[in-house]
Amino acid sequence: MKARFFYVICSLVLLATACLIYGFYIEPRRLVLRTVDIESASYKGTPLKIAFVSDIHIGGAPIFSEKVNHIVESVNAQSPDIIMLGGDYINGHTERRHHTSAFNSEIEKGLLELENLTSKYGVYSVIGNHDRWYDAEWTAQYLNQLNINVLENQAYNLGALCIVGLSDFDTAQPSPEAFNGCMENAVPLVLTHSPDAFRYLRSDTALALAGHTHGGQINLPLIGRRVTATEAGKPLAYGVKLVNETPVFITAGIGTSILSARFRAPPEIVIINLQ
């Protein structure tokens, strides 16, 4: 009886150790390419291949400029029509002026890699909560200099589509007035950082994209994706969902926050085939 109990305890300790090693050192360094097909009732244009990347968290282990270069190469290899970046390019909660010059230099090097992103119709982005804590104005200006269109409560008309960027729900204020910039008959394709902003979607939105949740980051069996840092919680933690009949997608993103670990929520680049 004692021997059996000893073996059970040893097995549990080994299992826990293996999970910790995997969660802290293996899964955060993976990069999954996920393909999703989405049919939209309101979009009548030609099929679009959208590359969606969010929550890179440059400066947080293990995300440095070399990893961003790998992300960029992986995205470009898919030859997307449009590239969407969902915010939180930068890691941490500290203002830029309080960081060391070495950290700020690493941030600039990592962001500079994003300049190499290429697609048929351009690269579009929003600002995340971590970017705003770091320096939202600096981040937006830097990205714009890299030919990345930053849309903060703004719209960009692109033929039959109108790309609408809604500001972050937690650290700014998403504004439905952003849709006023859409030309008549142009269908909105919405990009925002947090799925909490989905409450502002226009009824004819073709698709809405968000990150922020990291897919729960730690996705435990039976418990699921508990920690999302959103009001919406588990229902909008990850994947393809419907919000008032509008298709939305929430990505697990790439980096980590608070805890430098992931479990059953691997870093991902998402290719969405919209039709």
Short mmCIF file of C-alpha atoms in Angstrom, two decimals:
data_model
loop_
_atom_site.label_atom_id
_atom_site.label_comp_id
_atom_site.label_asym_id
_atom_site.label_seq_id
_atom_site.Cartn_x
_atom_site.Cartn_y
_atom_site.Cartn_z
CA MET A 1 0.00 0.00 0.00
CA LYS A 2 2.80 2.38 0.96
CA ALA A 3 4.73 1.47 -2.19
CA ARG A 4 1.69 2.16 -4.38
CA PHE A 5 1.13 5.51 -2.68
CA PHE A 6 4.81 6.37 -3.21
CA TYR A 7 4.58 5.54 -6.93
CA VAL A 8 1.44 7.64 -7.29
CA ILE A 9 3.10 10.63 -5.63
CA CYS A 10 6.23 10.23 -7.76
CA SER A 11 4.13 9.99 -10.92
CA LEU A 12 2.22 13.15 -10.02
CA VAL A 13 5.44 15.02 -9.27
CA LEU A 14 6.97 13.91 -12.58
CA LEU A 15 3.81 14.90 -14.46
CA ALA A 16 3.72 18.32 -12.80
CA THR A 17 7.42 18.86 -13.55
CA ALA A 18 6.93 17.87 -17.19
CA CYS A 19 3.98 20.25 -17.52
CA LEU A 20 5.98 23.11 -16.00
CA ILE A 21 8.92 22.50 -18.33
CA TYR A 22 6.59 22.33 -21.32
CA GLY A 23 4.59 25.39 -20.27
CA PHE A 24 7.56 27.64 -19.53
CA TYR A 25 10.21 26.47 -21.99
CA ILE A 26 8.62 24.61 -24.91
CA GLU A 27 5.17 25.88 -25.86
CA PRO A 28 6.01 29.63 -25.65
CA ARG A 29 8.74 29.00 -28.26
CA ARG A 30 6.45 27.20 -30.70
CA LEU A 31 4.82 29.01 -33.61
CA VAL A 32 1.71 27.44 -35.09
CA LEU A 33 0.27 28.40 -38.48
CA ARG A 34 -3.51 28.17 -38.15
CA THR A 35 -5.85 28.37 -41.15
CA VAL A 36 -9.49 29.34 -40.69
CA ASP A 37 -12.24 29.55 -43.33
CA ILE A 38 -14.98 32.08 -42.57
CA GLU A 39 -18.11 32.71 -44.61
CA SER A 40 -19.67 36.13 -44.16
CA ALA A 41 -23.21 36.95 -45.20
CA SER A 42 -22.42 40.63 -45.71
CA TYR A 43 -19.19 40.28 -47.71
CA LYS A 44 -19.83 39.87 -51.45
CA GLY A 45 -16.34 40.55 -52.81
CA THR A 46 -13.71 38.15 -54.08
CA PRO A 47 -12.27 35.72 -51.49
CA LEU A 48 -9.61 37.31 -49.30
CA LYS A 49 -6.63 35.75 -47.56
CA ILE A 50 -6.05 37.68 -44.32
CA ALA A 51 -2.96 37.18 -42.18
CA PHE A 52 -3.68 38.06 -38.55
CA VAL A 53 -0.96 38.50 -35.92
CA SER A 54 -1.42 39.92 -32.43
CA ASP A 55 0.21 40.28 -29.01
CA ILE A 56 3.84 39.88 -30.07
CA HIS A 57 5.06 41.42 -26.79
CA ILE A 58 8.56 42.34 -27.96
CA GLY A 59 10.95 42.46 -25.01
CA GLY A 60 9.24 39.67 -23.11
CA ALA A 61 10.85 36.23 -23.07
CA PRO A 62 11.28 34.70 -25.58
CA ILE A 63 10.33 37.50 -28.04
CA PHE A 64 13.23 39.49 -29.43
CA SER A 65 14.00 40.91 -32.88
CA GLU A 66 15.18 37.51 -34.19
CA LYS A 67 11.80 35.95 -33.31
CA VAL A 68 9.95 38.86 -34.96
CA ASN A 69 11.99 38.25 -38.11
CA HIS A 70 10.83 34.62 -38.09
CA ILE A 71 7.22 35.75 -37.63
CA VAL A 72 7.51 38.14 -40.58
CA GLU A 73 9.04 35.49 -42.84
CA SER A 74 6.30 33.03 -41.89
CA VAL A 75 3.56 35.56 -42.70
CA ASN A 76 5.10 36.60 -46.02
CA ALA A 77 5.44 32.96 -47.07
CA GLN A 78 1.62 32.75 -47.09
CA SER A 79 1.29 35.57 -49.69
CA PRO A 80 -1.67 37.20 -47.92
CA ASP A 81 -3.97 39.78 -49.49
CA ILE A 82 -4.15 41.79 -46.26
CA ILE A 83 -2.13 41.74 -43.04
CA MET A 84 -3.79 42.74 -39.77
CA LEU A 85 -1.85 43.44 -36.56
CA GLY A 86 -3.89 43.38 -33.36
CA GLY A 87 -1.76 45.40 -30.95
CA ASP A 88 0.46 44.73 -27.92
CA TYR A 89 3.66 44.83 -29.93
CA ILE A 90 5.53 45.77 -26.76
CA ASN A 91 5.83 43.94 -23.45
CA GLY A 92 5.52 45.32 -19.93
CA HIS A 93 3.62 47.97 -17.98
CA THR A 94 6.28 50.70 -17.77
CA GLU A 95 6.44 53.96 -19.71
CA ARG A 96 9.09 54.22 -22.42
CA ARG A 97 10.91 57.04 -20.62
CA HIS A 98 11.45 54.83 -17.57
CA HIS A 99 13.00 51.95 -19.51
CA THR A 100 16.71 51.48 -20.14
CA SER A 101 18.13 52.54 -23.49
CA ALA A 102 19.00 48.88 -24.13
CA PHE A 103 15.36 47.81 -23.70
CA ASN A 104 14.08 50.65 -25.90
CA SER A 105 16.66 49.77 -28.54
CA GLU A 106 15.44 46.15 -28.56
CA ILE A 107 11.86 47.38 -28.97
CA GLU A 108 12.86 49.49 -31.98
CA LYS A 109 14.79 46.60 -33.54
CA GLY A 110 11.83 44.28 -33.12
CA LEU A 111 9.33 46.75 -34.54
CA LEU A 112 11.66 47.51 -37.44
CA GLU A 113 11.34 43.90 -38.57
CA LEU A 114 7.63 44.52 -39.17
CA GLU A 115 8.57 46.87 -42.01
CA ASN A 116 9.32 43.75 -44.08
CA LEU A 117 5.73 42.52 -43.97
CA THR A 118 4.30 42.40 -47.49
CA SER A 119 0.79 41.87 -48.81
CA LYS A 120 -1.33 42.80 -51.80
CA TYR A 121 -3.41 45.45 -50.05
CA GLY A 122 -1.20 46.59 -47.19
CA VAL A 123 -0.68 46.20 -43.45
CA TYR A 124 -3.18 47.57 -40.90
CA SER A 125 -2.86 47.81 -37.14
CA VAL A 126 -4.30 49.03 -33.86
CA ILE A 127 -2.69 49.96 -30.54
CA GLY A 128 -2.95 47.56 -27.58
CA ASN A 129 -3.05 48.27 -23.86
CA HIS A 130 0.66 47.45 -23.36
CA ASP A 131 1.59 49.78 -26.23
CA ARG A 132 -0.43 52.53 -24.58
CA TRP A 133 1.29 51.98 -21.24
CA TYR A 134 4.65 52.13 -23.03
CA ASP A 135 3.87 55.15 -25.24
CA ALA A 136 0.92 55.00 -27.63
CA GLU A 137 1.86 58.11 -29.60
CA TRP A 138 5.45 56.98 -30.12
CA THR A 139 4.35 53.46 -31.09
CA ALA A 140 1.79 54.72 -33.62
CA GLN A 141 4.26 57.14 -35.20
CA TYR A 142 6.96 54.48 -35.42
CA LEU A 143 4.60 51.98 -37.06
CA ASN A 144 3.32 54.57 -39.53
CA GLN A 145 6.93 55.29 -40.53
CA LEU A 146 7.23 51.58 -41.38
CA ASN A 147 4.27 51.86 -43.80
CA ILE A 148 1.98 50.14 -41.32
CA ASN A 149 -1.40 51.88 -41.24
CA VAL A 150 -2.40 52.53 -37.63
CA LEU A 151 -6.18 52.90 -37.33
CA GLU A 152 -7.35 54.30 -34.00
CA ASN A 153 -11.12 54.84 -34.30
CA GLN A 154 -10.49 55.36 -38.00
CA ALA A 155 -11.56 53.77 -41.27
CA TYR A 156 -9.63 52.96 -44.44
CA ASN A 157 -11.64 52.29 -47.58
CA LEU A 158 -10.37 49.47 -49.75
CA GLY A 159 -12.74 48.79 -52.63
CA ALA A 160 -15.68 46.71 -51.41
CA LEU A 161 -14.17 46.66 -47.92
CA CYS A 162 -13.79 49.31 -45.26
CA ILE A 163 -11.12 48.45 -42.70
CA VAL A 164 -12.18 49.90 -39.36
CA GLY A 165 -9.78 50.11 -36.42
CA LEU A 166 -11.42 50.48 -33.01
CA SER A 167 -9.31 51.74 -30.11
CA ASP A 168 -8.53 49.52 -27.13
CA PHE A 169 -11.44 48.92 -24.77
CA ASP A 170 -9.42 49.02 -21.54
CA THR A 171 -7.01 51.92 -22.00
CA ALA A 172 -8.84 54.09 -24.55
CA GLN A 173 -12.39 54.43 -25.85
CA PRO A 174 -13.64 52.55 -28.93
CA SER A 175 -15.92 54.82 -30.95
CA PRO A 176 -18.72 53.63 -33.25
CA GLU A 177 -18.19 56.91 -35.12
CA ALA A 178 -15.21 55.22 -36.76
CA PHE A 179 -17.72 53.52 -39.08
CA ASN A 180 -18.73 56.95 -40.41
CA GLY A 181 -15.53 56.92 -42.43
CA CYS A 182 -16.75 54.00 -44.53
CA MET A 183 -17.93 54.78 -48.03
CA GLU A 184 -21.45 53.82 -49.03
CA ASN A 185 -21.77 50.09 -49.81
CA ALA A 186 -18.31 49.34 -48.35
CA VAL A 187 -18.55 46.46 -45.87
CA PRO A 188 -16.63 46.89 -42.57
CA LEU A 189 -13.74 44.59 -41.70
CA VAL A 190 -13.05 45.45 -38.06
CA LEU A 191 -9.75 45.24 -36.20
CA THR A 192 -9.49 45.90 -32.47
CA HIS A 193 -7.27 44.78 -29.61
CA SER A 194 -9.78 43.41 -27.12
CA PRO A 195 -12.94 41.41 -27.91
CA ASP A 196 -14.78 43.62 -25.40
CA ALA A 197 -14.96 46.21 -28.20
CA PHE A 198 -17.12 43.85 -30.27
CA ARG A 199 -20.16 45.44 -28.61
CA TYR A 200 -19.63 48.40 -30.97
CA LEU A 201 -19.80 46.38 -34.21
CA ARG A 202 -22.05 47.60 -36.98
CA SER A 203 -24.66 45.07 -38.06
CA ASP A 204 -23.23 44.71 -41.58
CA THR A 205 -19.68 43.95 -40.40
CA ALA A 206 -18.13 41.23 -42.54
CA LEU A 207 -15.66 40.07 -39.89
CA ALA A 208 -14.12 41.38 -36.68
CA LEU A 209 -10.69 40.45 -35.30
CA ALA A 210 -9.20 40.79 -31.82
CA GLY A 211 -6.41 39.47 -29.62
CA HIS A 212 -5.55 40.44 -26.02
CA THR A 213 -6.77 37.22 -24.38
CA HIS A 214 -3.77 35.08 -25.40
CA GLY A 215 -6.36 32.32 -25.73
CA GLY A 216 -6.34 32.19 -21.95
CA GLN A 217 -2.56 31.59 -22.14
CA ILE A 218 -3.02 28.68 -19.69
CA ASN A 219 -5.74 26.36 -21.00
CA LEU A 220 -6.16 23.61 -18.42
CA PRO A 221 -8.19 20.45 -19.06
CA LEU A 222 -11.68 20.63 -17.52
CA ILE A 223 -11.03 24.21 -16.37
CA GLY A 224 -10.46 25.77 -19.78
CA ARG A 225 -9.42 29.30 -20.72
CA ARG A 226 -10.23 31.02 -17.42
CA VAL A 227 -7.96 34.07 -17.48
CA THR A 228 -8.74 36.38 -20.40
CA ALA A 229 -8.39 39.90 -18.90
CA THR A 230 -11.72 40.83 -20.51
CA GLU A 231 -15.29 41.49 -19.45
CA ALA A 232 -16.46 38.97 -22.04
CA GLY A 233 -14.54 36.14 -20.37
CA LYS A 234 -14.47 32.55 -21.65
CA PRO A 235 -17.19 32.94 -24.33
CA LEU A 236 -14.85 35.22 -26.30
CA ALA A 237 -11.52 33.79 -25.15
CA TYR A 238 -10.46 32.21 -28.42
CA GLY A 239 -11.46 31.15 -31.92
CA VAL A 240 -14.34 31.73 -34.31
CA LYS A 241 -17.49 33.04 -32.63
CA LEU A 242 -20.68 34.84 -33.55
CA VAL A 243 -21.54 38.20 -31.97
CA ASN A 244 -25.05 39.26 -32.95
CA GLU A 245 -24.73 37.11 -36.10
CA THR A 246 -21.41 38.73 -37.03
CA PRO A 247 -18.45 36.33 -37.39
CA VAL A 248 -15.51 37.25 -35.17
CA PHE A 249 -12.13 35.68 -34.50
CA ILE A 250 -10.05 36.01 -31.33
CA THR A 251 -6.43 34.88 -31.64
CA ALA A 252 -4.16 33.42 -28.96
CA GLY A 253 -1.45 35.78 -30.20
CA ILE A 254 2.27 35.12 -29.93
CA GLY A 255 3.88 36.47 -26.76
CA THR A 256 3.08 36.19 -23.07
CA SER A 257 2.19 38.60 -20.29
CA ILE A 258 2.52 38.44 -16.49
CA LEU A 259 3.52 34.76 -16.62
CA SER A 260 6.10 33.71 -19.24
CA ALA A 261 4.28 30.46 -19.92
CA ARG A 262 1.66 28.95 -22.20
CA PHE A 263 -0.21 25.67 -21.92
CA ARG A 264 -2.52 24.35 -24.66
CA ALA A 265 -2.66 27.86 -26.14
CA PRO A 266 0.36 27.92 -28.48
CA PRO A 267 1.64 31.08 -30.19
CA GLU A 268 0.03 31.39 -33.59
CA ILE A 269 -0.11 33.14 -36.92
CA VAL A 270 -3.66 32.96 -38.26
CA ILE A 271 -4.54 32.83 -41.95
CA ILE A 272 -8.22 33.62 -42.48
CA ASN A 273 -9.87 32.86 -45.79
CA LEU A 274 -12.82 35.25 -45.92
CA GLN A 275 -15.54 34.56 -48.45
#
